Amino acid sequence: MSKERKGWTSTAVVDSNPYSRLMALKRMGIVKDYEKIREKTVAVVGIGGVGSVVAEMLTRCAVGKLILFDYDKVELANMNRLFYQPHQSGLSKVEAARDTLIHINPDVIIETHNYNITTMENFNNFVDRIRHGSLTGGKVDLVLSCVDNFEARMTVNTACNEENQVWMESGCVPPLVVASNIDEKTLKREGVCAASLPTTMAVVAGFLVQNTLKYLLNFGEVSMYVGYNALQDFFPRQEMKPNDQCDDRFCRQRQKEYKAKKAAEAKVEVAVETKEEEIVHEDNEWGIELVDESKVEESKTTVGNGLEYAYELPKENEVEIENDRNGKHRLDEL
Amino acid sequence: MSKERKGWTSTAVVDSNPYSRLMALKRMGIVKDYEKIREKTVAVVGIGGVGSVVAEMLTRCAVGKLILFDYDKVELANMNRLFYQPHQSGLSKVEAARDTLIHINPDVIIETHNYNITTMENFNNFVDRIRHGSLTGGKVDLVLSCVDNFEARMTVNTACNEENQVWMESGCVPPLVVASNIDEKTLKREGVCAASLPTTMAVVAGFLVQNTLKYLLNFGEVSMYVGYNALQDFFPRQEMKPNDQCDDRFCRQRQKEYKAKKAAEAKVEVAVETKEEEIVHEDNEWGIELVDESKVEESKTTVGNGLEYAYELPKENEVEIENDRNGKHRLDEL
């Protein structure tokens, strides 16, 4: 794995080619030009239980550049999740992550920021990196939010709204359930996702990076929302759209763009479906709304000659999920 | 993380306790006695893209003992998945895995076997370790199959049938689709799961170890079958039962036990549902059958005071999946 990236010139499925199994995605007709991943820059905010695995996955997938943001230190209590090792205790998470990642794939350029993005000064630095962080000094290709608290989520949301930057969110259940109607600053830090397993963290990271690859390399179907109930193994899927009750200037702009996009889609699909989308929830402090996604389109994905899928997506497969986001219990009651 | 395992005496959510986030599962009422994981032994067959992550997850979950089986060496071409690092190239997978795992959690006892279980002599060794491999010299608690070929799968199946040993299977799409109707020995090794990503591998490993934890520690619902279509993000679930066309002596015994168990269940649930299960596929060479699981029971899981789930399982949520297992295409056509 030299800096010359000679692996990319070869699609040979040989054991000495670190890119052979990735390039096979191209040979099989799943991804048209996998090597384009080398030009992409992804910012990962929060390098904890999900973010560290996300960074490792993208490194092994040979992304061009990673920009990592975190201000925590590695602790022994993090050893119940993948990635960090006990000998890294006490190091900053971004530095520990970089040390591991450059050994896994030295082709990936890794930039680290050891600060809290929610302070005013760091917010400006964060926005600057979104705007100028790519390999060519331009906008990054995607921001992934892997943080463990509401304030940081809103900060990512604000920055990406301002910059018209596409971003994807992830989270584990306690914040997703109980972050409504409480001031998150009153929560003790240890109460945030107090219990966690490497299993759920890896599944969430896997979904997020899978979606990232599909988005960056334009294959498969990028999901708007995938949930995972680990106790019962079911997976709700939903669409998302901007909250049209939000008065923020940049959010207003995004709402307008969303409406224009939907109108354009409606023109094309007019013979198929003209029904207005039904709003499930009026609004919430996430600045987003969840809408029913009861119709599922036919698969647009094609694969190479001689390949077929084990499963085909059924036409009417959406589960009706009960989506009560008005968490009645506080985290510190747990 | 000393050999004295002092973490288990404390449920404190403090950063210096490597078991704090695991013990929090107990405090939250999700798992009754998480510390029982220390008494469990799990055998993992195949320490590749899925098996290595499975072994790391179980190590971080603090399982008592792991028994690892593989006969491959680490290659640069494996770097497109989690776990192994380039500096381990050339080492046997089981040795490389052990070297990493003992640094992550020295409390876990790790036994390694660097051989192919499908030869006659090694098959006998494999069966012996299933029978006597536990921490007390008895049967292991679970066998996890993470192999990449049909012959090894059948070997695990045969051994576990003979020993009446519970085991769980995992696999990536190409073997699952195309291993029917062809002699697997004719396949070039490089054709087996030629393309792979750390994302799908981690998701499959996450599902498998989540199921393992639920089975070993008796919480949540253990799934019989969970599929993951990465291109479209849907997740078929099914039940499985023994193939009643199989003449193997041990399989016959398992079929009888399965019928007795189903009859006992039917008595209890007679008021709820008496319909015979509909068989989707008559038989196949996997020695198993897939049956429709169109009714989903109410959640039996309860959680601690002050905790609620983000999602509740809907009552009628099963997707109808098209389950064509008669793969018409050969791997070497890809």
XYZ file of C-alpha atoms in Angstrom:
668
model
C 0.000 0.000 0.000
C 2.321 2.685 -1.192
C 1.592 6.357 -1.724
C 1.546 5.644 -5.486
C -1.749 3.797 -5.034
C -0.714 1.228 -7.556
C -3.564 -1.026 -6.444
C -5.983 1.125 -8.430
C -4.346 0.266 -11.716
C -5.151 -3.393 -11.210
C -8.490 -5.128 -10.844
C -6.805 -8.470 -10.287
C -8.387 -10.587 -7.570
C -5.074 -11.566 -6.024
C -4.187 -11.742 -2.358
C -1.449 -9.127 -2.631
C -3.749 -6.408 -3.990
C -5.334 -4.511 -1.069
C -7.963 -3.064 -3.404
C -8.924 -6.258 -5.219
C -12.124 -6.950 -3.270
C -13.227 -3.342 -3.639
C -12.515 -3.271 -7.358
C -14.514 -6.496 -7.665
C -17.600 -4.368 -6.953
C -16.882 -2.710 -10.272
C -16.176 -5.936 -12.116
C -19.468 -7.352 -10.831
C -21.357 -4.329 -12.171
C -22.509 -3.082 -8.752
C -20.469 0.138 -8.741
C -19.603 1.832 -12.029
C -16.390 3.571 -10.999
C -15.337 2.530 -7.528
C -11.956 4.267 -7.882
C -13.747 7.650 -7.652
C -13.824 7.081 -3.887
C -10.190 8.257 -3.913
C -11.352 11.804 -4.778
C -13.904 12.067 -1.975
C -13.580 13.828 1.371
C -15.806 12.905 4.304
C -15.989 14.809 7.603
C -16.857 12.664 10.643
C -18.082 14.503 13.738
C -17.747 12.430 16.919
C -15.136 9.655 16.913
C -16.745 7.488 19.609
C -18.570 4.147 19.437
C -20.049 4.776 15.974
C -17.717 7.434 14.527
C -14.505 5.490 15.111
C -15.898 2.439 13.286
C -17.215 4.716 10.529
C -13.728 6.205 10.126
C -12.143 2.746 10.013
C -14.673 1.537 7.428
C -14.076 4.551 5.184
C -10.319 4.103 5.555
C -10.572 0.459 4.484
C -12.909 1.469 1.649
C -10.048 3.779 0.503
C -11.791 7.148 0.788
C -9.515 10.012 -0.328
C -9.595 12.132 2.816
C -11.132 12.025 6.278
C -11.607 15.032 8.568
C -12.194 13.923 12.153
C -13.728 16.076 14.921
C -13.862 15.141 18.619
C -12.675 16.570 21.939
C -12.872 13.462 24.150
C -10.105 11.232 25.402
C -10.056 7.442 25.075
C -11.154 5.777 28.348
C -11.211 2.165 29.499
C -15.019 2.434 29.588
C -14.922 2.697 25.755
C -13.542 -0.842 25.410
C -17.040 -2.324 25.153
C -17.119 -1.073 21.542
C -14.940 -1.712 18.558
C -11.864 0.229 17.486
C -9.992 1.705 20.481
C -7.595 -0.450 22.488
C -6.722 -0.237 26.199
C -3.176 1.006 25.525
C -4.682 4.151 23.948
C -6.382 5.232 27.187
C -5.728 8.883 27.905
C -4.955 9.851 24.299
C -7.316 12.208 22.503
C -9.761 10.204 20.391
C -8.849 11.936 17.135
C -5.118 11.339 17.637
C -5.602 7.705 18.699
C -7.875 7.180 15.691
C -5.377 8.706 13.274
C -2.518 6.583 14.638
C -4.514 3.424 13.950
C -5.978 4.495 10.601
C -2.690 5.510 8.948
C -1.369 1.990 9.619
C -4.472 0.381 8.141
C -4.359 2.412 4.924
C -1.591 4.994 4.466
C -3.222 6.158 1.211
C -5.951 7.999 3.125
C -5.258 11.607 4.127
C -6.408 12.171 7.682
C -6.984 15.605 9.191
C -7.901 15.836 12.889
C -9.538 18.531 15.030
C -9.425 18.066 18.786
C -12.111 20.553 19.832
C -15.782 20.931 20.702
C -17.657 22.225 17.633
C -20.433 23.798 19.718
C -18.394 26.788 20.970
C -18.544 29.936 18.841
C -14.879 29.937 17.798
C -14.788 26.230 17.009
C -18.082 26.453 15.148
C -16.451 28.890 12.763
C -13.457 26.588 12.333
C -15.829 23.691 11.723
C -17.751 25.627 9.043
C -14.468 26.604 7.432
C -13.375 22.969 7.185
C -16.716 22.011 5.623
C -16.248 24.805 3.082
C -12.560 24.266 2.299
C -11.681 20.783 3.544
C -11.758 18.746 0.316
C -8.684 17.435 -1.472
C -8.915 20.385 -3.879
C -9.626 22.970 -1.163
C -13.355 23.078 -1.879
C -16.437 21.750 -0.062
C -16.273 18.338 1.537
C -18.436 15.698 -0.127
C -20.347 14.617 2.967
C -20.590 15.260 6.715
C -21.395 12.333 9.025
C -22.737 13.117 12.469
C -21.823 10.449 15.031
C -22.198 12.528 18.189
C -23.840 11.523 21.447
C -25.780 14.656 22.378
C -28.470 16.938 21.061
C -26.473 20.167 21.203
C -23.763 18.795 18.898
C -26.418 17.414 16.535
C -28.032 20.829 16.276
C -24.617 22.372 15.655
C -23.964 20.010 12.739
C -27.473 20.730 11.466
C -26.934 24.499 11.651
C -23.532 24.396 9.952
C -24.720 22.126 7.146
C -27.892 24.151 6.578
C -25.803 27.303 6.240
C -23.358 25.684 3.837
C -26.032 23.728 1.945
C -23.914 20.705 2.832
C -25.368 17.183 2.631
C -24.962 15.342 5.935
C -26.147 12.094 7.487
C -27.025 11.451 11.110
C -26.683 8.417 13.376
C -27.576 7.739 16.966
C -28.291 5.121 19.591
C -31.622 4.737 21.272
C -31.484 6.715 24.518
C -30.757 10.077 22.861
C -33.234 9.343 20.094
C -35.978 8.517 22.590
C -35.515 10.900 25.424
C -33.862 14.005 24.042
C -37.255 15.679 23.516
C -38.640 18.239 25.954
C -35.599 18.404 28.187
C -32.649 20.722 28.322
C -29.811 18.459 27.346
C -27.340 20.520 29.315
C -28.952 19.208 32.503
C -27.929 15.655 31.604
C -24.880 14.154 33.183
C -22.474 13.077 30.477
C -22.398 9.538 31.737
C -26.153 9.294 31.262
C -25.828 9.644 27.485
C -26.105 6.172 25.982
C -24.985 4.627 29.292
C -25.277 1.085 27.954
C -23.790 0.118 24.641
C -22.583 -2.962 22.824
C -20.108 -3.322 19.974
C -22.863 -5.085 18.028
C -25.387 -2.243 17.762
C -22.599 0.291 17.262
C -21.139 -1.714 14.369
C -24.561 -2.226 12.758
C -25.310 1.504 12.927
C -21.838 2.347 11.573
C -22.317 -0.251 8.822
C -25.653 1.251 7.747
C -24.198 4.762 7.802
C -21.110 3.983 5.723
C -23.114 1.793 3.342
C -25.382 4.780 2.765
C -22.292 6.976 2.387
C -20.817 4.737 -0.302
C -24.119 4.563 -2.166
C -24.426 8.346 -2.014
C -20.822 9.105 -3.024
C -20.542 6.461 -5.748
C -24.127 6.581 -7.000
C -25.270 2.964 -6.689
C -28.128 1.198 -4.913
C -30.720 3.285 -3.105
C -29.687 5.868 -0.544
C -31.988 5.514 2.476
C -33.474 8.552 4.182
C -33.932 6.769 7.496
C -33.199 3.220 8.686
C -33.851 2.162 12.287
C -32.639 -0.949 14.090
C -34.416 -2.459 17.071
C -31.769 -4.811 18.421
C -33.998 -6.669 20.891
C -36.526 -7.738 18.280
C -34.630 -7.377 14.998
C -36.861 -5.097 13.049
C -35.898 -2.153 10.903
C -38.268 0.770 10.381
C -37.635 2.927 7.309
C -38.961 6.431 6.747
C -38.525 9.485 4.578
C -37.489 12.841 6.028
C -38.135 16.412 4.941
C -37.398 19.913 6.193
C -39.577 21.273 8.986
C -41.665 23.972 7.283
C -42.405 25.617 10.649
C -38.765 26.600 11.050
C -38.012 30.332 10.701
C -34.247 30.060 10.341
C -33.092 31.851 7.193
C -31.020 28.963 5.836
C -33.668 26.430 6.751
C -36.248 28.498 4.816
C -33.964 28.260 1.793
C -33.675 24.466 2.178
C -37.481 24.194 2.516
C -37.883 26.084 -0.751
C -35.374 23.837 -2.531
C -37.097 20.732 -1.173
C -40.491 21.927 -2.442
C -39.037 22.714 -5.872
C -37.410 19.287 -6.025
C -40.645 17.544 -5.020
C -42.612 19.570 -7.586
C -40.162 18.586 -10.318
C -40.422 14.937 -9.274
C -44.233 15.148 -9.237
C -44.226 16.367 -12.865
C -42.189 13.396 -13.991
C -44.143 10.895 -11.950
C -47.562 12.459 -12.427
C -49.077 9.370 -13.979
C -47.828 7.194 -11.183
C -48.697 9.038 -8.008
C -50.081 12.492 -7.313
C -51.167 12.129 -3.693
C -49.720 14.707 -1.323
C -47.383 13.208 1.204
C -49.019 12.778 4.572
C -47.262 14.440 7.450
C -46.932 12.162 10.434
C -45.577 14.711 12.872
C -46.186 18.414 12.731
C -42.813 19.476 13.989
C -40.147 18.793 16.566
C -37.017 20.438 17.821
C -34.820 18.387 15.499
C -35.742 20.758 12.710
C -36.973 17.846 10.618
C -40.192 15.970 10.045
C -40.879 12.330 9.434
C -43.219 11.425 6.632
C -44.805 8.151 5.684
C -43.004 6.253 2.968
C -45.746 3.794 2.197
C -44.989 3.381 -1.478
C -41.777 1.715 -2.460
C -40.520 2.085 -5.957
C -39.230 -0.680 -8.117
C -35.552 -1.345 -7.798
C -33.482 0.876 -10.051
C -30.336 -1.055 -9.384
C -28.876 -3.351 -11.963
C -26.076 -5.826 -11.640
C -23.576 -7.365 -13.953
C -24.124 -10.301 -16.204
C -24.337 -13.597 -14.324
C -25.215 -12.054 -10.968
C -28.521 -12.082 -9.158
C -29.635 -11.057 -5.725
C -30.599 -13.397 -2.931
C -33.452 -11.068 -2.058
C -35.536 -8.746 -4.175
C -37.295 -5.838 -2.553
C -41.034 -6.503 -2.269
C -43.297 -3.837 -3.715
C -45.341 -3.211 -0.581
C -43.069 -3.896 2.297
C -43.180 -0.918 4.552
C -43.968 -1.582 8.174
C -46.258 0.813 9.978
C -44.252 2.035 12.859
C -45.416 3.800 15.923
C -43.200 6.775 16.189
C -43.775 8.397 19.541
C -40.985 10.867 19.935
C -42.441 12.525 23.022
C -40.156 10.705 25.433
C -41.766 10.832 28.815
C -38.741 9.706 30.768
C -35.561 11.516 31.460
C -32.193 9.949 30.896
C -31.102 10.531 34.463
C -34.008 8.398 35.700
C -32.434 5.317 34.118
C -8.111 -4.973 33.071
C -6.347 -7.374 35.339
C -6.776 -11.134 35.511
C -8.765 -10.651 38.744
C -11.656 -9.231 36.721
C -12.319 -6.649 39.374
C -14.558 -4.732 36.971
C -17.336 -7.221 37.584
C -17.615 -6.294 41.246
C -18.568 -2.749 40.269
C -21.506 -1.442 38.288
C -20.217 2.112 38.521
C -20.525 4.113 35.299
C -17.025 5.557 35.564
C -14.504 5.947 32.768
C -11.926 3.691 34.448
C -14.240 0.657 34.568
C -13.969 -1.311 31.305
C -17.186 -3.163 32.120
C -19.296 -0.176 33.114
C -21.229 0.178 29.855
C -21.900 -3.558 29.749
C -23.097 -3.661 33.350
C -25.355 -0.691 32.543
C -27.421 -3.167 30.468
C -28.222 -4.836 33.779
C -28.920 -1.599 35.637
C -31.289 -0.567 32.860
C -33.201 -3.831 33.198
C -32.382 -5.109 29.700
C -30.222 -8.063 30.771
C -30.867 -9.723 34.142
C -27.381 -11.021 34.859
C -24.905 -9.762 32.310
C -21.935 -11.067 34.316
C -22.951 -14.651 33.354
C -21.255 -13.951 30.003
C -17.977 -14.682 31.857
C -18.973 -18.373 32.144
C -19.762 -18.846 28.455
C -17.646 -20.447 25.744
C -18.259 -19.710 22.069
C -16.579 -21.522 19.170
C -16.112 -19.400 16.025
C -15.441 -21.292 12.788
C -13.848 -19.085 10.115
C -11.942 -16.004 11.302
C -12.298 -13.983 8.102
C -14.357 -10.906 7.245
C -17.255 -11.806 9.549
C -15.617 -14.199 12.048
C -12.800 -11.858 13.043
C -15.262 -9.058 13.852
C -17.467 -11.582 15.683
C -14.460 -12.630 17.788
C -13.577 -9.014 18.550
C -17.166 -8.199 19.531
C -17.368 -11.184 21.878
C -13.992 -10.264 23.372
C -15.194 -6.724 24.049
C -18.456 -8.112 25.444
C -16.249 -10.084 27.898
C -17.209 -13.637 26.927
C -15.430 -16.231 29.102
C -13.710 -18.227 26.370
C -13.362 -18.199 22.603
C -12.291 -21.160 20.461
C -11.187 -20.027 17.007
C -10.904 -22.261 13.915
C -9.332 -21.229 10.605
C -6.532 -22.386 8.319
C -6.007 -19.261 6.209
C -3.282 -16.674 6.368
C -3.858 -12.919 6.547
C -3.435 -11.292 3.104
C -3.386 -7.678 1.946
C -6.602 -8.409 0.052
C -8.343 -8.803 3.454
C -7.763 -5.131 4.311
C -11.077 -4.088 2.785
C -12.763 -5.460 5.928
C -12.421 -4.651 9.591
C -10.019 -6.235 12.071
C -6.764 -7.356 10.422
C -3.989 -4.864 9.761
C -1.391 -4.842 6.956
C 1.514 -5.665 9.307
C -0.165 -9.017 10.056
C 0.059 -10.200 6.434
C 1.429 -13.714 6.239
C 0.466 -14.692 9.797
C -2.154 -17.384 10.297
C -5.545 -15.766 10.885
C -6.126 -17.472 14.224
C -2.734 -16.397 15.590
C -3.073 -12.841 14.305
C -6.580 -12.689 15.809
C -5.398 -13.974 19.187
C -2.527 -11.473 19.315
C -4.979 -8.608 18.851
C -7.745 -9.958 21.094
C -5.588 -10.597 24.171
C -4.549 -6.950 24.123
C -8.138 -5.768 23.838
C -9.357 -7.873 26.779
C -6.863 -10.111 28.608
C -9.707 -11.582 30.684
C -10.927 -13.677 27.745
C -9.387 -17.136 27.324
C -8.581 -17.715 23.672
C -7.925 -21.163 22.178
C -6.889 -21.374 18.532
C -6.924 -24.171 15.944
C -5.055 -23.575 12.729
C -6.559 -26.350 10.568
C -9.269 -27.129 8.026
C -12.214 -28.754 9.844
C -13.394 -30.587 6.715
C -10.655 -33.246 6.710
C -11.430 -36.474 8.582
C -8.783 -36.066 11.284
C -9.541 -32.403 11.903
C -13.267 -33.087 11.934
C -12.715 -35.378 14.895
C -10.619 -32.737 16.660
C -13.343 -30.171 15.925
C -16.058 -32.406 17.398
C -13.886 -33.035 20.454
C -13.506 -29.305 21.089
C -17.294 -28.797 20.786
C -17.768 -31.602 23.317
C -15.032 -30.640 25.789
C -14.081 -27.054 25.009
C -15.976 -25.135 27.716
C -14.349 -23.490 30.740
C -15.355 -26.534 32.836
C -14.322 -29.103 30.206
C -17.880 -29.692 28.987
C -19.822 -28.712 25.854
C -19.328 -25.245 24.441
C -22.340 -22.948 24.762
C -22.608 -22.020 21.096
C -20.933 -22.563 17.718
C -20.861 -19.693 15.226
C -20.260 -20.522 11.579
C -18.548 -17.678 9.697
C -17.084 -19.692 6.842
C -17.031 -18.799 3.150
C -17.856 -22.108 1.494
C -20.544 -24.753 1.406
C -18.342 -27.692 2.378
C -17.296 -26.071 5.657
C -20.913 -25.116 6.379
C -22.005 -28.722 5.927
C -19.159 -29.837 8.184
C -20.313 -27.495 10.959
C -23.877 -28.693 10.381
C -22.862 -32.360 10.610
C -20.772 -31.889 13.756
C -23.445 -29.874 15.541
C -26.207 -32.289 14.569
C -24.191 -35.164 15.980
C -23.432 -33.337 19.223
C -26.911 -31.783 19.506
C -25.039 -28.506 19.660
C -26.810 -25.211 19.028
C -25.116 -23.204 16.277
C -25.763 -20.102 14.233
C -24.835 -19.450 10.622
C -23.808 -16.340 8.717
C -22.919 -15.656 5.130
C -22.564 -13.068 2.421
C -24.692 -13.001 -0.683
C -22.723 -14.796 -3.389
C -22.441 -18.100 -1.492
C -26.054 -17.809 -0.359
C -27.269 -17.228 -3.918
C -25.150 -19.403 -6.066
C -23.986 -22.356 -3.991
C -26.982 -24.413 -5.152
C -26.674 -27.028 -7.871
C -22.918 -26.780 -8.272
C -20.053 -28.732 -6.829
C -18.337 -26.170 -4.680
C -14.993 -27.851 -5.122
C -15.008 -26.674 -8.727
C -15.011 -23.046 -7.599
C -11.823 -21.114 -7.542
C -11.212 -19.875 -4.046
C -10.971 -16.286 -5.184
C -14.494 -16.500 -6.585
C -16.029 -16.967 -3.144
C -17.467 -13.623 -2.100
C -15.086 -11.845 -4.462
C -16.433 -8.425 -3.555
C -16.868 -7.374 0.034
C -17.087 -4.238 2.105
C -16.368 -3.659 5.782
C -19.929 -2.307 6.072
C -21.878 -5.447 5.168
C -19.402 -7.642 7.054
C -19.799 -5.559 10.225
C -23.590 -5.528 9.930
C -23.696 -9.318 9.547
C -21.262 -9.766 12.452
C -23.326 -7.341 14.535
C -26.547 -9.282 13.893
C -24.828 -12.576 14.674
C -23.259 -11.490 17.974
C -26.429 -9.632 19.003
C -28.295 -12.908 18.489
C -25.541 -14.714 20.396
C -25.844 -12.389 23.399
C -29.634 -12.699 23.402
C -29.359 -16.473 23.251
C -26.645 -16.812 25.913
C -28.057 -14.243 28.342
C -31.755 -14.835 27.678
C -33.037 -11.385 26.740
C -34.872 -9.917 23.744
C -35.950 -12.252 20.964
C -33.504 -14.613 19.309
C -34.060 -14.460 15.545
C -34.139 -17.590 13.415
C -33.147 -15.762 10.252
C -32.373 -12.128 9.447
C -31.317 -11.060 5.955
C -29.769 -7.762 4.881
C -30.036 -6.383 1.374
C -27.389 -3.681 1.394
C -28.349 -2.042 -1.913
C -31.934 -1.374 -0.893
C -31.847 -1.595 2.903
C -34.441 -4.201 3.596
C -34.284 -7.053 6.042
C -36.238 -10.243 5.440
C -36.912 -12.391 8.512
C -37.910 -16.029 8.451
C -38.231 -19.088 10.628
C -36.205 -22.239 9.975
C -36.862 -25.893 10.668
C -35.144 -29.216 10.062
C -35.475 -30.747 6.606
C -37.780 -33.745 7.140
C -36.554 -35.352 3.891
C -33.085 -35.877 5.368
C -32.156 -39.496 6.165
C -29.122 -38.784 8.325
C -29.472 -40.544 11.682
C -28.704 -37.475 13.779
C -30.825 -35.242 11.617
C -33.736 -37.668 12.104
C -33.307 -37.222 15.856
C -33.308 -33.426 15.540
C -36.465 -33.600 13.355
C -38.204 -35.630 16.073
C -37.182 -33.141 18.769
C -38.361 -30.247 16.631
C -41.776 -31.875 16.123
C -42.126 -32.559 19.848
C -41.209 -28.963 20.645
C -43.698 -27.616 18.110
C -46.441 -29.905 19.458
C -45.771 -28.672 23.002
C -45.880 -25.066 21.816
C -49.117 -25.677 19.924
C -50.803 -26.907 23.115
C -49.899 -23.733 24.959
C -50.813 -21.403 22.129
C -53.859 -23.312 20.915
C -56.260 -20.417 21.506
C -54.038 -18.022 19.620
C -53.080 -19.810 16.453
C -53.554 -23.370 15.271
C -52.813 -23.049 11.563
C -50.116 -25.371 10.314
C -47.023 -23.552 9.203
C -46.846 -23.194 5.469
C -43.719 -24.572 3.879
C -42.217 -22.193 1.362
C -39.585 -24.525 -0.013
C -39.783 -28.289 -0.076
C -36.134 -28.941 0.561
C -32.651 -27.907 -0.355
C -29.152 -29.175 0.129
C -28.587 -26.976 3.164
C -30.460 -29.503 5.241
C -32.901 -26.844 6.368
C -36.186 -25.399 5.230
C -37.489 -21.873 5.288
C -41.012 -21.314 6.513
C -43.212 -18.246 6.492
C -43.213 -16.257 9.680
C -46.223 -14.123 8.896
C -47.451 -13.712 12.448
C -45.369 -11.700 14.837
C -45.976 -12.041 18.529
C -46.269 -9.194 20.970
C -43.012 -8.129 22.522
C -42.104 -10.205 25.538
C -39.257 -7.942 26.439
C -39.520 -5.583 29.353
C -37.179 -2.817 30.348
C -36.313 -1.058 33.555
C -38.239 1.741 35.157
C -37.913 5.025 33.286
C -36.875 3.450 29.969
C -38.869 3.145 26.810
C -38.079 2.054 23.290
C -37.809 4.337 20.309
C -39.573 1.716 18.218
C -42.161 -0.879 19.138
C -42.538 -3.916 16.922
C -45.687 -3.607 14.812
C -48.058 -6.535 15.009
C -48.225 -7.243 11.293
C -44.915 -6.194 9.867
C -43.556 -9.091 7.946
C -42.558 -8.440 4.410
C -43.356 -10.983 1.785
C -40.076 -11.897 0.269
C -39.366 -13.634 -2.905
C -36.958 -16.309 -1.915
C -35.553 -17.906 -4.996
C -32.688 -20.057 -3.823
C -32.216 -21.845 -7.128
C -29.311 -19.712 -8.211
C -28.991 -20.047 -11.958
C -25.595 -18.441 -12.225
C -22.248 -19.788 -11.239
C -19.758 -17.803 -9.237
C -17.066 -18.199 -11.836
C -19.264 -16.460 -14.410
C -19.030 -13.216 -12.425
